[in-house]
Amino acid sequence: QATTSQMDGMRLSNDEPIQIESDQLEIKEQEKKAYFTGNVKVVQGTTTMRAGKMTVLYTGEGASMTGGNADIEKIYLDNKVLLNSGTQQATADKGEFDMPSQTFILTGDQVVLSEGPNVFKGCKLTVYMETGEARLDACGGRVEILLDPKSRQQQ
Amino acid sequence: MLQRMLKAPGPASMGRAEVDAYQAAVAHSARVRKLRIWLPIGAVVISAIFISVSVIRAYLPENLSVESARIEDGKIVMERPAIAGRNDDGISYSMTAVRALQDIANPNMITLEDVKAAVPLNVNTIARVVATEGIFDRGTDRMELTAPFDVNLSNGTTAKFQSAQLDVVAGTLNTDDPVSIDTEQASIVAQSLKITDKGRTITFAGQVRVNIEAAAIRNRGS
């Protein structure tokens, strides 16, 4: 049983650059992989994402990260993922960006999505980046929803 | 015994012809005796020359050409030295400088001024280095770049360094000082950089900042 909500911040805005910060970056040109390790922080527009480690897979014939003609295919996030987007925040153990399908999936024993005062808990959060729609799955268990009474009056 | 006889006109009983033949034989054997000494010596001398030439050839890289050279206070000063060769993959590398100073006491260390080097990082990437000063160790084919310099990769990437150690033949480059790399779609800044495995592994460390232009995402997004 799932709950959906809107994460506009996660809609992949194509007109804003991405800044990535980390302690180390290792680029393996042959494997077409870039490993960001240590306090990884990714910022695009109003969305900020933090993780312990981020692995970027890129494609493109002869593509090279330093050559600049690399197309990002997939991004894997590990060691605690924290996503901040506007009033919404999500925490999980792992994250995965799949660029071709434009989906961003957060997984973990406990994926917590909070919107303002409301908190939703599940084990998988799927964000469709084209629309910004977010789906939190309980995978068998029950999605825990803690609605802040005050917020209910506002709706 | 023969020498003594040589002077003598020949035994009294021999006729004129015999005497001539006899003296010719004596002269021949003298010549043979001389040759038996000089031939081996000649052989030794020739092979010595040959060995020394190849030794010098080995030490003095055959690919080092110099416009002019002079000795100035204990240093050989070479004008416009140029060195070229091939690295392990057979890709040619080259390095030229306006001036090179070679310490006579330690001939392997060469200080180069206004260096231009073309170092093959891998099959399809050549790094062109332009530096004001570098110390080239001929023994290890390694260059220590002590002053800020730029590297332009043939794939359009430009890199700015404060200093670096460059291994011309193995195609590795590393620095412990800040570095910034710019490509059309991204820029990377870090406190240190190591390029190893012939340019296939590039490791930045220390406050790494990467900026990816929106354009890089747009073609992915549409």
mmCIF file of C-alpha atoms in Angstrom:
data_model
loop_
_atom_site.group_PDB
_atom_site.id
_atom_site.type_symbol
_atom_site.label_atom_id
_atom_site.label_comp_id
_atom_site.label_asym_id
_atom_site.label_seq_id
_atom_site.Cartn_x
_atom_site.Cartn_y
_atom_site.Cartn_z
ATOM 1 C CA GLN A 1 0.000 0.000 0.000
ATOM 2 C CA ALA A 2 1.608 3.252 -0.998
ATOM 3 C CA THR A 3 1.192 6.886 -0.518
ATOM 4 C CA THR A 4 1.965 9.396 -3.177
ATOM 5 C CA SER A 5 2.879 12.996 -2.890
ATOM 6 C CA GLN A 6 4.386 15.646 -5.060
ATOM 7 C CA MET A 7 8.102 16.434 -4.876
ATOM 8 C CA ASP A 8 8.373 19.301 -7.308
ATOM 9 C CA GLY A 9 11.878 20.003 -6.173
ATOM 10 C CA MET A 10 12.905 16.611 -7.504
ATOM 11 C CA ARG A 11 11.678 17.385 -10.963
ATOM 12 C CA LEU A 12 14.868 17.327 -12.957
ATOM 13 C CA SER A 13 15.207 20.981 -13.928
ATOM 14 C CA ASN A 14 17.214 21.025 -17.068
ATOM 15 C CA ASP A 15 18.301 24.591 -16.853
ATOM 16 C CA GLU A 16 20.184 24.579 -13.609
ATOM 17 C CA PRO A 17 23.778 23.428 -13.215
ATOM 18 C CA ILE A 18 24.687 20.808 -10.658
ATOM 19 C CA GLN A 19 27.351 21.392 -8.043
ATOM 20 C CA ILE A 20 28.948 18.351 -6.457
ATOM 21 C CA GLU A 21 31.248 18.483 -3.444
ATOM 22 C CA SER A 22 33.154 15.580 -1.900
ATOM 23 C CA ASP A 23 36.420 14.712 -0.182
ATOM 24 C CA GLN A 24 37.640 12.659 -3.101
ATOM 25 C CA LEU A 25 36.758 11.976 -6.704
ATOM 26 C CA GLU A 26 38.233 9.076 -8.604
ATOM 27 C CA ILE A 27 37.482 8.839 -12.318
ATOM 28 C CA LYS A 28 38.023 5.494 -14.031
ATOM 29 C CA GLU A 29 37.952 6.460 -17.680
ATOM 30 C CA GLN A 30 38.000 2.909 -18.944
ATOM 31 C CA GLU A 31 35.140 1.680 -16.770
ATOM 32 C CA LYS A 32 33.380 5.019 -17.415
ATOM 33 C CA LYS A 33 32.761 5.439 -13.688
ATOM 34 C CA ALA A 34 33.361 8.331 -11.300
ATOM 35 C CA TYR A 35 33.492 7.597 -7.565
ATOM 36 C CA PHE A 36 32.748 10.523 -5.256
ATOM 37 C CA THR A 37 33.603 9.537 -1.700
ATOM 38 C CA GLY A 38 33.426 11.348 1.641
ATOM 39 C CA ASN A 39 30.760 13.941 2.566
ATOM 40 C CA VAL A 40 29.213 13.922 -0.873
ATOM 41 C CA LYS A 41 26.835 16.826 -1.431
ATOM 42 C CA VAL A 42 24.954 17.455 -4.652
ATOM 43 C CA VAL A 43 23.101 20.710 -5.176
ATOM 44 C CA GLN A 44 20.812 21.639 -8.035
ATOM 45 C CA GLY A 45 18.564 24.633 -7.660
ATOM 46 C CA THR A 46 16.647 24.195 -4.378
ATOM 47 C CA THR A 47 17.367 20.497 -4.105
ATOM 48 C CA THR A 48 20.267 19.243 -2.028
ATOM 49 C CA MET A 49 21.309 15.648 -1.665
ATOM 50 C CA ARG A 50 23.914 14.260 0.700
ATOM 51 C CA ALA A 51 25.434 10.783 0.842
ATOM 52 C CA GLY A 52 28.561 9.020 2.046
ATOM 53 C CA LYS A 53 29.417 7.831 -1.428
ATOM 54 C CA MET A 54 28.184 8.518 -4.934
ATOM 55 C CA THR A 55 29.061 6.493 -8.002
ATOM 56 C CA VAL A 56 28.316 7.982 -11.408
ATOM 57 C CA LEU A 57 28.123 5.749 -14.470
ATOM 58 C CA TYR A 58 28.473 7.566 -17.747
ATOM 59 C CA THR A 59 28.235 6.441 -21.329
ATOM 60 C CA GLY A 60 29.135 7.694 -24.736
ATOM 61 C CA GLU A 61 31.720 6.308 -27.142
ATOM 62 C CA GLY A 62 35.153 7.574 -26.105
ATOM 63 C CA ALA A 63 33.303 9.561 -23.498
ATOM 64 C CA SER A 64 35.443 10.791 -20.703
ATOM 65 C CA MET A 65 34.496 12.674 -17.621
ATOM 66 C CA THR A 66 37.375 15.052 -18.145
ATOM 67 C CA GLY A 67 36.607 15.160 -21.836
ATOM 68 C CA GLY A 68 33.253 16.671 -20.980
ATOM 69 C CA ASN A 69 31.338 14.636 -23.528
ATOM 70 C CA ALA A 70 30.070 12.186 -20.972
ATOM 71 C CA ASP A 71 26.348 11.479 -20.632
ATOM 72 C CA ILE A 72 25.337 10.432 -17.135
ATOM 73 C CA GLU A 73 23.572 7.092 -17.235
ATOM 74 C CA LYS A 74 23.066 6.111 -13.609
ATOM 75 C CA ILE A 75 23.989 7.487 -10.204
ATOM 76 C CA TYR A 76 24.225 5.264 -7.131
ATOM 77 C CA LEU A 77 24.179 6.767 -3.648
ATOM 78 C CA ASP A 78 25.350 4.881 -0.575
ATOM 79 C CA ASN A 79 26.047 5.289 3.131
ATOM 80 C CA LYS A 80 22.982 7.235 4.253
ATOM 81 C CA VAL A 81 21.178 9.393 1.752
ATOM 82 C CA LEU A 82 19.582 12.682 2.771
ATOM 83 C CA LEU A 83 17.461 14.567 0.292
ATOM 84 C CA ASN A 84 16.215 18.094 0.881
ATOM 85 C CA SER A 85 13.878 19.706 -1.567
ATOM 86 C CA GLY A 86 11.895 22.749 -0.588
ATOM 87 C CA THR A 87 9.678 21.762 2.362
ATOM 88 C CA GLN A 88 10.230 18.074 1.752
ATOM 89 C CA GLN A 89 12.954 15.919 3.142
ATOM 90 C CA ALA A 90 13.694 12.235 2.647
ATOM 91 C CA THR A 91 16.229 9.993 4.334
ATOM 92 C CA ALA A 92 17.207 6.454 3.319
ATOM 93 C CA ASP A 93 20.125 4.057 3.219
ATOM 94 C CA LYS A 94 20.620 3.941 -0.544
ATOM 95 C CA GLY A 95 19.593 5.932 -3.587
ATOM 96 C CA GLU A 96 19.649 5.325 -7.316
ATOM 97 C CA PHE A 97 19.120 7.764 -10.175
ATOM 98 C CA ASP A 98 18.201 6.102 -13.440
ATOM 99 C CA MET A 99 18.554 8.829 -16.049
ATOM 100 C CA PRO A 100 17.027 7.054 -19.065
ATOM 101 C CA SER A 101 13.794 6.343 -17.162
ATOM 102 C CA GLN A 102 14.104 9.612 -15.235
ATOM 103 C CA THR A 103 13.396 7.877 -11.927
ATOM 104 C CA PHE A 104 15.067 8.339 -8.575
ATOM 105 C CA ILE A 105 14.627 5.528 -6.046
ATOM 106 C CA LEU A 106 15.469 5.709 -2.346
ATOM 107 C CA THR A 107 15.561 2.427 -0.453
ATOM 108 C CA GLY A 108 16.433 1.311 3.037
ATOM 109 C CA ASP A 109 15.137 -0.385 6.132
ATOM 110 C CA GLN A 110 13.342 2.837 6.838
ATOM 111 C CA VAL A 111 12.766 5.475 4.224
ATOM 112 C CA VAL A 112 11.379 8.565 5.897
ATOM 113 C CA LEU A 113 9.655 11.229 3.833
ATOM 114 C CA SER A 114 8.643 14.344 5.681
ATOM 115 C CA GLU A 115 6.674 17.231 4.280
ATOM 116 C CA GLY A 116 6.668 20.053 6.676
ATOM 117 C CA PRO A 117 5.230 18.587 9.909
ATOM 118 C CA ASN A 118 3.922 15.388 8.282
ATOM 119 C CA VAL A 119 6.099 12.307 8.324
ATOM 120 C CA PHE A 120 5.692 9.199 6.160
ATOM 121 C CA LYS A 121 7.698 6.022 6.682
ATOM 122 C CA GLY A 122 8.115 3.188 4.226
ATOM 123 C CA CYS A 123 10.912 1.188 2.645
ATOM 124 C CA LYS A 124 11.033 2.529 -0.883
ATOM 125 C CA LEU A 125 10.506 6.020 -2.273
ATOM 126 C CA THR A 126 10.235 6.352 -6.043
ATOM 127 C CA VAL A 127 10.343 9.812 -7.547
ATOM 128 C CA TYR A 128 9.418 10.308 -11.193
ATOM 129 C CA MET A 129 11.640 13.217 -12.069
ATOM 130 C CA GLU A 130 9.666 14.362 -15.101
ATOM 131 C CA THR A 131 6.544 15.034 -13.081
ATOM 132 C CA GLY A 132 8.018 15.276 -9.623
ATOM 133 C CA GLU A 133 5.522 12.684 -8.408
ATOM 134 C CA ALA A 134 6.808 10.657 -5.446
ATOM 135 C CA ARG A 135 5.535 7.250 -4.379
ATOM 136 C CA LEU A 136 6.374 5.788 -0.976
ATOM 137 C CA ASP A 137 5.955 2.008 -0.726
ATOM 138 C CA ALA A 138 5.716 0.024 2.440
ATOM 139 C CA CYS A 139 6.756 -3.195 0.669
ATOM 140 C CA GLY A 140 4.461 -5.503 2.552
ATOM 141 C CA GLY A 141 4.464 -3.588 5.762
ATOM 142 C CA ARG A 142 2.220 -0.654 6.443
ATOM 143 C CA VAL A 143 3.162 2.867 5.510
ATOM 144 C CA GLU A 144 3.303 4.789 8.730
ATOM 145 C CA ILE A 145 1.785 8.175 8.355
ATOM 146 C CA LEU A 146 2.075 10.692 11.124
ATOM 147 C CA LEU A 147 -0.089 13.596 10.226
ATOM 148 C CA ASP A 148 0.446 16.639 12.326
ATOM 149 C CA PRO A 149 -3.053 17.609 13.585
ATOM 150 C CA LYS A 150 -2.410 21.236 12.855
ATOM 151 C CA SER A 151 -1.591 20.403 9.212
ATOM 152 C CA ARG A 152 -4.915 18.592 8.879
ATOM 153 C CA GLN A 153 -6.813 21.770 9.729
ATOM 154 C CA GLN A 154 -4.967 23.643 7.007
ATOM 155 C CA GLN A 155 -5.980 21.122 4.289
ATOM 156 C CA MET B 1 119.390 -15.226 -34.654
ATOM 157 C CA LEU B 2 117.795 -14.295 -37.879
ATOM 158 C CA GLN B 3 118.266 -10.543 -37.190
ATOM 159 C CA ARG B 4 121.950 -11.112 -37.059
ATOM 160 C CA MET B 5 121.870 -12.964 -40.287
ATOM 161 C CA LEU B 6 119.737 -10.244 -41.847
ATOM 162 C CA LYS B 7 122.607 -7.824 -41.758
ATOM 163 C CA ALA B 8 125.024 -10.342 -43.049
ATOM 164 C CA PRO B 9 125.150 -10.570 -46.880
ATOM 165 C CA GLY B 10 124.124 -14.177 -46.641
ATOM 166 C CA PRO B 11 126.181 -17.274 -46.361
ATOM 167 C CA ALA B 12 129.158 -16.988 -48.543
ATOM 168 C CA SER B 13 128.322 -20.110 -50.495
ATOM 169 C CA MET B 14 124.862 -18.828 -51.713
ATOM 170 C CA GLY B 15 124.572 -17.303 -55.190
ATOM 171 C CA ARG B 16 123.039 -13.878 -55.908
ATOM 172 C CA ALA B 17 119.503 -15.240 -56.540
ATOM 173 C CA GLU B 18 119.527 -17.377 -53.466
ATOM 174 C CA VAL B 19 120.567 -14.396 -51.383
ATOM 175 C CA ASP B 20 117.663 -12.258 -52.718
ATOM 176 C CA ALA B 21 115.129 -15.012 -52.055
ATOM 177 C CA TYR B 22 116.557 -15.592 -48.669
ATOM 178 C CA GLN B 23 116.355 -11.903 -47.711
ATOM 179 C CA ALA B 24 112.785 -11.705 -48.978
ATOM 180 C CA ALA B 25 111.892 -14.647 -46.734
ATOM 181 C CA VAL B 26 113.576 -12.986 -43.775
ATOM 182 C CA ALA B 27 111.759 -9.697 -44.442
ATOM 183 C CA HIS B 28 108.452 -11.528 -44.730
ATOM 184 C CA SER B 29 108.884 -13.300 -41.433
ATOM 185 C CA ALA B 30 109.827 -9.971 -39.830
ATOM 186 C CA ARG B 31 106.634 -8.492 -41.238
ATOM 187 C CA VAL B 32 104.635 -11.453 -39.918
ATOM 188 C CA ARG B 33 106.234 -10.987 -36.530
ATOM 189 C CA LYS B 34 105.242 -7.333 -36.545
ATOM 190 C CA LEU B 35 101.703 -8.152 -37.651
ATOM 191 C CA ARG B 36 101.377 -10.803 -34.984
ATOM 192 C CA ILE B 37 101.801 -7.991 -32.501
ATOM 193 C CA TRP B 38 99.959 -5.166 -34.259
ATOM 194 C CA LEU B 39 96.956 -7.084 -35.507
ATOM 195 C CA PRO B 40 95.623 -8.025 -32.030
ATOM 196 C CA ILE B 41 96.393 -4.537 -30.753
ATOM 197 C CA GLY B 42 94.529 -3.035 -33.683
ATOM 198 C CA ALA B 43 91.581 -5.332 -33.032
ATOM 199 C CA VAL B 44 91.478 -4.319 -29.397
ATOM 200 C CA VAL B 45 91.629 -0.639 -30.219
ATOM 201 C CA ILE B 46 88.840 -0.860 -32.797
ATOM 202 C CA SER B 47 86.520 -2.790 -30.491
ATOM 203 C CA ALA B 48 87.277 -0.338 -27.703
ATOM 204 C CA ILE B 49 86.159 2.504 -29.932
ATOM 205 C CA PHE B 50 83.050 0.606 -30.878
ATOM 206 C CA ILE B 51 82.151 -0.099 -27.258
ATOM 207 C CA SER B 52 82.696 3.482 -26.149
ATOM 208 C CA VAL B 53 80.575 4.824 -28.987
ATOM 209 C CA SER B 54 77.663 2.589 -28.056
ATOM 210 C CA VAL B 55 78.081 3.403 -24.372
ATOM 211 C CA ILE B 56 77.933 7.117 -25.097
ATOM 212 C CA ARG B 57 75.035 6.490 -27.428
ATOM 213 C CA ALA B 58 73.204 4.752 -24.549
ATOM 214 C CA TYR B 59 73.882 7.511 -22.044
ATOM 215 C CA LEU B 60 73.374 10.448 -24.317
ATOM 216 C CA PRO B 61 69.795 9.788 -25.499
ATOM 217 C CA GLU B 62 70.095 9.681 -29.242
ATOM 218 C CA ASN B 63 66.929 11.636 -29.426
ATOM 219 C CA LEU B 64 68.494 14.664 -27.688
ATOM 220 C CA SER B 65 69.289 17.428 -30.114
ATOM 221 C CA VAL B 66 70.815 20.709 -29.007
ATOM 222 C CA GLU B 67 71.256 23.920 -30.967
ATOM 223 C CA SER B 68 74.388 24.991 -29.152
ATOM 224 C CA ALA B 69 76.052 24.241 -25.862
ATOM 225 C CA ARG B 70 78.631 25.957 -23.719
ATOM 226 C CA ILE B 71 79.987 25.511 -20.235
ATOM 227 C CA GLU B 72 79.236 28.245 -17.720
ATOM 228 C CA ASP B 73 80.264 28.082 -14.048
ATOM 229 C CA GLY B 74 80.180 24.313 -13.710
ATOM 230 C CA LYS B 75 77.066 23.822 -15.822
ATOM 231 C CA ILE B 76 76.573 22.854 -19.409
ATOM 232 C CA VAL B 77 74.173 25.444 -20.859
ATOM 233 C CA MET B 78 72.275 24.105 -23.856
ATOM 234 C CA GLU B 79 70.276 26.321 -26.130
ATOM 235 C CA ARG B 80 66.991 25.005 -27.505
ATOM 236 C CA PRO B 81 67.378 21.366 -26.361
ATOM 237 C CA ALA B 82 64.793 19.013 -27.761
ATOM 238 C CA ILE B 83 64.216 15.450 -26.665
ATOM 239 C CA ALA B 84 61.876 12.951 -28.261
ATOM 240 C CA GLY B 85 61.227 9.272 -27.937
ATOM 241 C CA ARG B 86 58.495 6.689 -27.654
ATOM 242 C CA ASN B 87 56.731 5.562 -24.528
ATOM 243 C CA ASP B 88 55.796 2.004 -23.609
ATOM 244 C CA ASP B 89 52.854 1.995 -26.053
ATOM 245 C CA GLY B 90 55.095 3.289 -28.806
ATOM 246 C CA ILE B 91 53.416 6.692 -28.808
ATOM 247 C CA SER B 92 55.934 9.437 -29.352
ATOM 248 C CA TYR B 93 56.584 12.046 -26.662
ATOM 249 C CA SER B 94 58.575 15.184 -27.112
ATOM 250 C CA MET B 95 59.935 17.984 -24.954
ATOM 251 C CA THR B 96 61.612 21.222 -25.975
ATOM 252 C CA ALA B 97 62.915 24.098 -23.897
ATOM 253 C CA VAL B 98 64.437 27.502 -24.523
ATOM 254 C CA ARG B 99 67.389 26.683 -22.298
ATOM 255 C CA ALA B 100 68.669 23.704 -20.377
ATOM 256 C CA LEU B 101 71.276 23.686 -17.626
ATOM 257 C CA GLN B 102 73.017 20.409 -16.949
ATOM 258 C CA ASP B 103 75.142 20.152 -13.834
ATOM 259 C CA ILE B 104 78.457 18.571 -14.800
ATOM 260 C CA ALA B 105 78.701 16.942 -11.377
ATOM 261 C CA ASN B 106 75.283 15.306 -11.734
ATOM 262 C CA PRO B 107 74.611 14.962 -15.479
ATOM 263 C CA ASN B 108 71.244 13.255 -15.063
ATOM 264 C CA MET B 109 69.550 16.306 -13.593
ATOM 265 C CA ILE B 110 68.680 18.924 -16.211
ATOM 266 C CA THR B 111 66.987 22.213 -15.344
ATOM 267 C CA LEU B 112 64.781 23.348 -18.204
ATOM 268 C CA GLU B 113 63.489 26.832 -18.788
ATOM 269 C CA ASP B 114 60.299 27.597 -20.745
ATOM 270 C CA VAL B 115 59.395 24.020 -21.374
ATOM 271 C CA LYS B 116 56.954 22.676 -23.913
ATOM 272 C CA ALA B 117 56.227 18.963 -23.572
ATOM 273 C CA ALA B 118 53.841 16.635 -25.374
ATOM 274 C CA VAL B 119 53.173 13.625 -23.161
ATOM 275 C CA PRO B 120 50.890 10.810 -24.388
ATOM 276 C CA LEU B 121 48.593 10.018 -21.458
ATOM 277 C CA ASN B 122 46.953 7.215 -23.405
ATOM 278 C CA VAL B 123 46.220 6.177 -26.952
ATOM 279 C CA ASN B 124 43.751 8.941 -27.677
ATOM 280 C CA THR B 125 44.849 11.661 -25.245
ATOM 281 C CA ILE B 126 48.021 13.656 -25.450
ATOM 282 C CA ALA B 127 48.818 16.188 -22.735
ATOM 283 C CA ARG B 128 50.636 19.322 -23.886
ATOM 284 C CA VAL B 129 52.480 20.966 -21.030
ATOM 285 C CA VAL B 130 53.640 24.588 -21.115
ATOM 286 C CA ALA B 131 55.756 25.505 -18.080
ATOM 287 C CA THR B 132 58.208 28.243 -17.129
ATOM 288 C CA GLU B 133 60.535 25.873 -15.278
ATOM 289 C CA GLY B 134 61.071 22.162 -14.877
ATOM 290 C CA ILE B 135 63.733 19.843 -13.567
ATOM 291 C CA PHE B 136 64.105 16.778 -15.775
ATOM 292 C CA ASP B 137 65.753 13.668 -14.340
ATOM 293 C CA ARG B 138 67.140 11.825 -17.346
ATOM 294 C CA GLY B 139 67.798 8.716 -15.293
ATOM 295 C CA THR B 140 64.116 8.213 -14.506
ATOM 296 C CA ASP B 141 62.572 10.260 -17.357
ATOM 297 C CA ARG B 142 60.679 12.196 -14.709
ATOM 298 C CA MET B 143 60.018 15.912 -14.752
ATOM 299 C CA GLU B 144 59.476 18.024 -11.627
ATOM 300 C CA LEU B 145 57.510 21.142 -12.511
ATOM 301 C CA THR B 146 58.153 23.638 -9.765
ATOM 302 C CA ALA B 147 56.303 26.692 -11.130
ATOM 303 C CA PRO B 148 52.588 27.059 -12.046
ATOM 304 C CA PHE B 149 51.810 25.679 -15.498
ATOM 305 C CA ASP B 150 48.994 24.657 -17.839
ATOM 306 C CA VAL B 151 48.189 21.336 -19.438
ATOM 307 C CA ASN B 152 45.981 21.157 -22.522
ATOM 308 C CA LEU B 153 44.621 17.717 -23.283
ATOM 309 C CA SER B 154 43.915 16.875 -26.890
ATOM 310 C CA ASN B 155 40.265 16.195 -25.934
ATOM 311 C CA GLY B 156 39.686 19.872 -25.212
ATOM 312 C CA THR B 157 40.266 19.741 -21.487
ATOM 313 C CA THR B 158 42.516 22.402 -19.943
ATOM 314 C CA ALA B 159 44.114 22.005 -16.544
ATOM 315 C CA LYS B 160 45.862 24.582 -14.373
ATOM 316 C CA PHE B 161 48.488 23.384 -11.895
ATOM 317 C CA GLN B 162 50.650 25.051 -9.228
ATOM 318 C CA SER B 163 53.294 22.323 -9.438
ATOM 319 C CA ALA B 164 53.514 18.659 -10.438
ATOM 320 C CA GLN B 165 55.629 15.586 -10.959
ATOM 321 C CA LEU B 166 55.332 14.299 -14.522
ATOM 322 C CA ASP B 167 56.561 10.883 -15.664
ATOM 323 C CA VAL B 168 57.083 11.440 -19.363
ATOM 324 C CA VAL B 169 57.356 7.795 -20.380
ATOM 325 C CA ALA B 170 54.818 6.163 -18.064
ATOM 326 C CA GLY B 171 52.344 8.976 -18.678
ATOM 327 C CA THR B 172 51.599 9.691 -15.034
ATOM 328 C CA LEU B 173 51.193 13.117 -13.478
ATOM 329 C CA ASN B 174 50.543 14.059 -9.872
ATOM 330 C CA THR B 175 50.450 17.142 -7.741
ATOM 331 C CA ASP B 176 49.855 17.961 -4.093
ATOM 332 C CA ASP B 177 48.910 21.564 -4.869
ATOM 333 C CA PRO B 178 45.496 22.917 -5.925
ATOM 334 C CA VAL B 179 44.467 22.087 -9.444
ATOM 335 C CA SER B 180 41.545 23.128 -11.635
ATOM 336 C CA ILE B 181 40.320 21.311 -14.718
ATOM 337 C CA ASP B 182 37.872 22.760 -17.219
ATOM 338 C CA THR B 183 36.011 21.046 -19.994
ATOM 339 C CA GLU B 184 33.189 22.514 -22.030
ATOM 340 C CA GLN B 185 30.530 20.968 -19.803
ATOM 341 C CA ALA B 186 32.144 20.614 -16.424
ATOM 342 C CA SER B 187 34.822 22.031 -14.179
ATOM 343 C CA ILE B 188 36.632 20.267 -11.371
ATOM 344 C CA VAL B 189 38.665 21.898 -8.600
ATOM 345 C CA ALA B 190 40.603 20.021 -5.910
ATOM 346 C CA GLN B 191 43.543 20.284 -3.539
ATOM 347 C CA SER B 192 45.513 17.512 -5.220
ATOM 348 C CA LEU B 193 45.425 15.280 -8.281
ATOM 349 C CA LYS B 194 46.941 11.981 -9.401
ATOM 350 C CA ILE B 195 46.750 10.723 -12.970
ATOM 351 C CA THR B 196 47.889 7.132 -13.168
ATOM 352 C CA ASP B 197 47.442 4.058 -15.292
ATOM 353 C CA LYS B 198 48.353 6.074 -18.408
ATOM 354 C CA GLY B 199 45.604 8.616 -17.892
ATOM 355 C CA ARG B 200 42.897 6.037 -17.321
ATOM 356 C CA THR B 201 42.592 6.720 -13.599
ATOM 357 C CA ILE B 202 42.301 10.296 -12.394
ATOM 358 C CA THR B 203 42.031 10.864 -8.654
ATOM 359 C CA PHE B 204 41.238 14.249 -7.122
ATOM 360 C CA ALA B 205 41.510 14.636 -3.376
ATOM 361 C CA GLY B 206 40.792 17.415 -0.892
ATOM 362 C CA GLN B 207 37.707 19.660 -1.127
ATOM 363 C CA VAL B 208 36.679 18.393 -4.537
ATOM 364 C CA ARG B 209 34.202 20.732 -6.267
ATOM 365 C CA VAL B 210 32.569 19.687 -9.493
ATOM 366 C CA ASN B 211 30.299 21.956 -11.499
ATOM 367 C CA ILE B 212 28.308 20.377 -14.317
ATOM 368 C CA GLU B 213 26.771 22.837 -16.739
ATOM 369 C CA ALA B 214 23.015 22.647 -17.292
ATOM 370 C CA ALA B 215 23.714 21.839 -20.952
ATOM 371 C CA ALA B 216 25.287 18.539 -19.954
ATOM 372 C CA ILE B 217 21.976 17.509 -18.404
ATOM 373 C CA ARG B 218 19.706 19.029 -20.994
ATOM 374 C CA ASN B 219 20.711 16.654 -23.762
ATOM 375 C CA ARG B 220 20.252 13.855 -21.287
ATOM 376 C CA GLY B 221 16.877 15.139 -20.090
ATOM 377 C CA SER B 222 15.188 15.723 -23.474
#
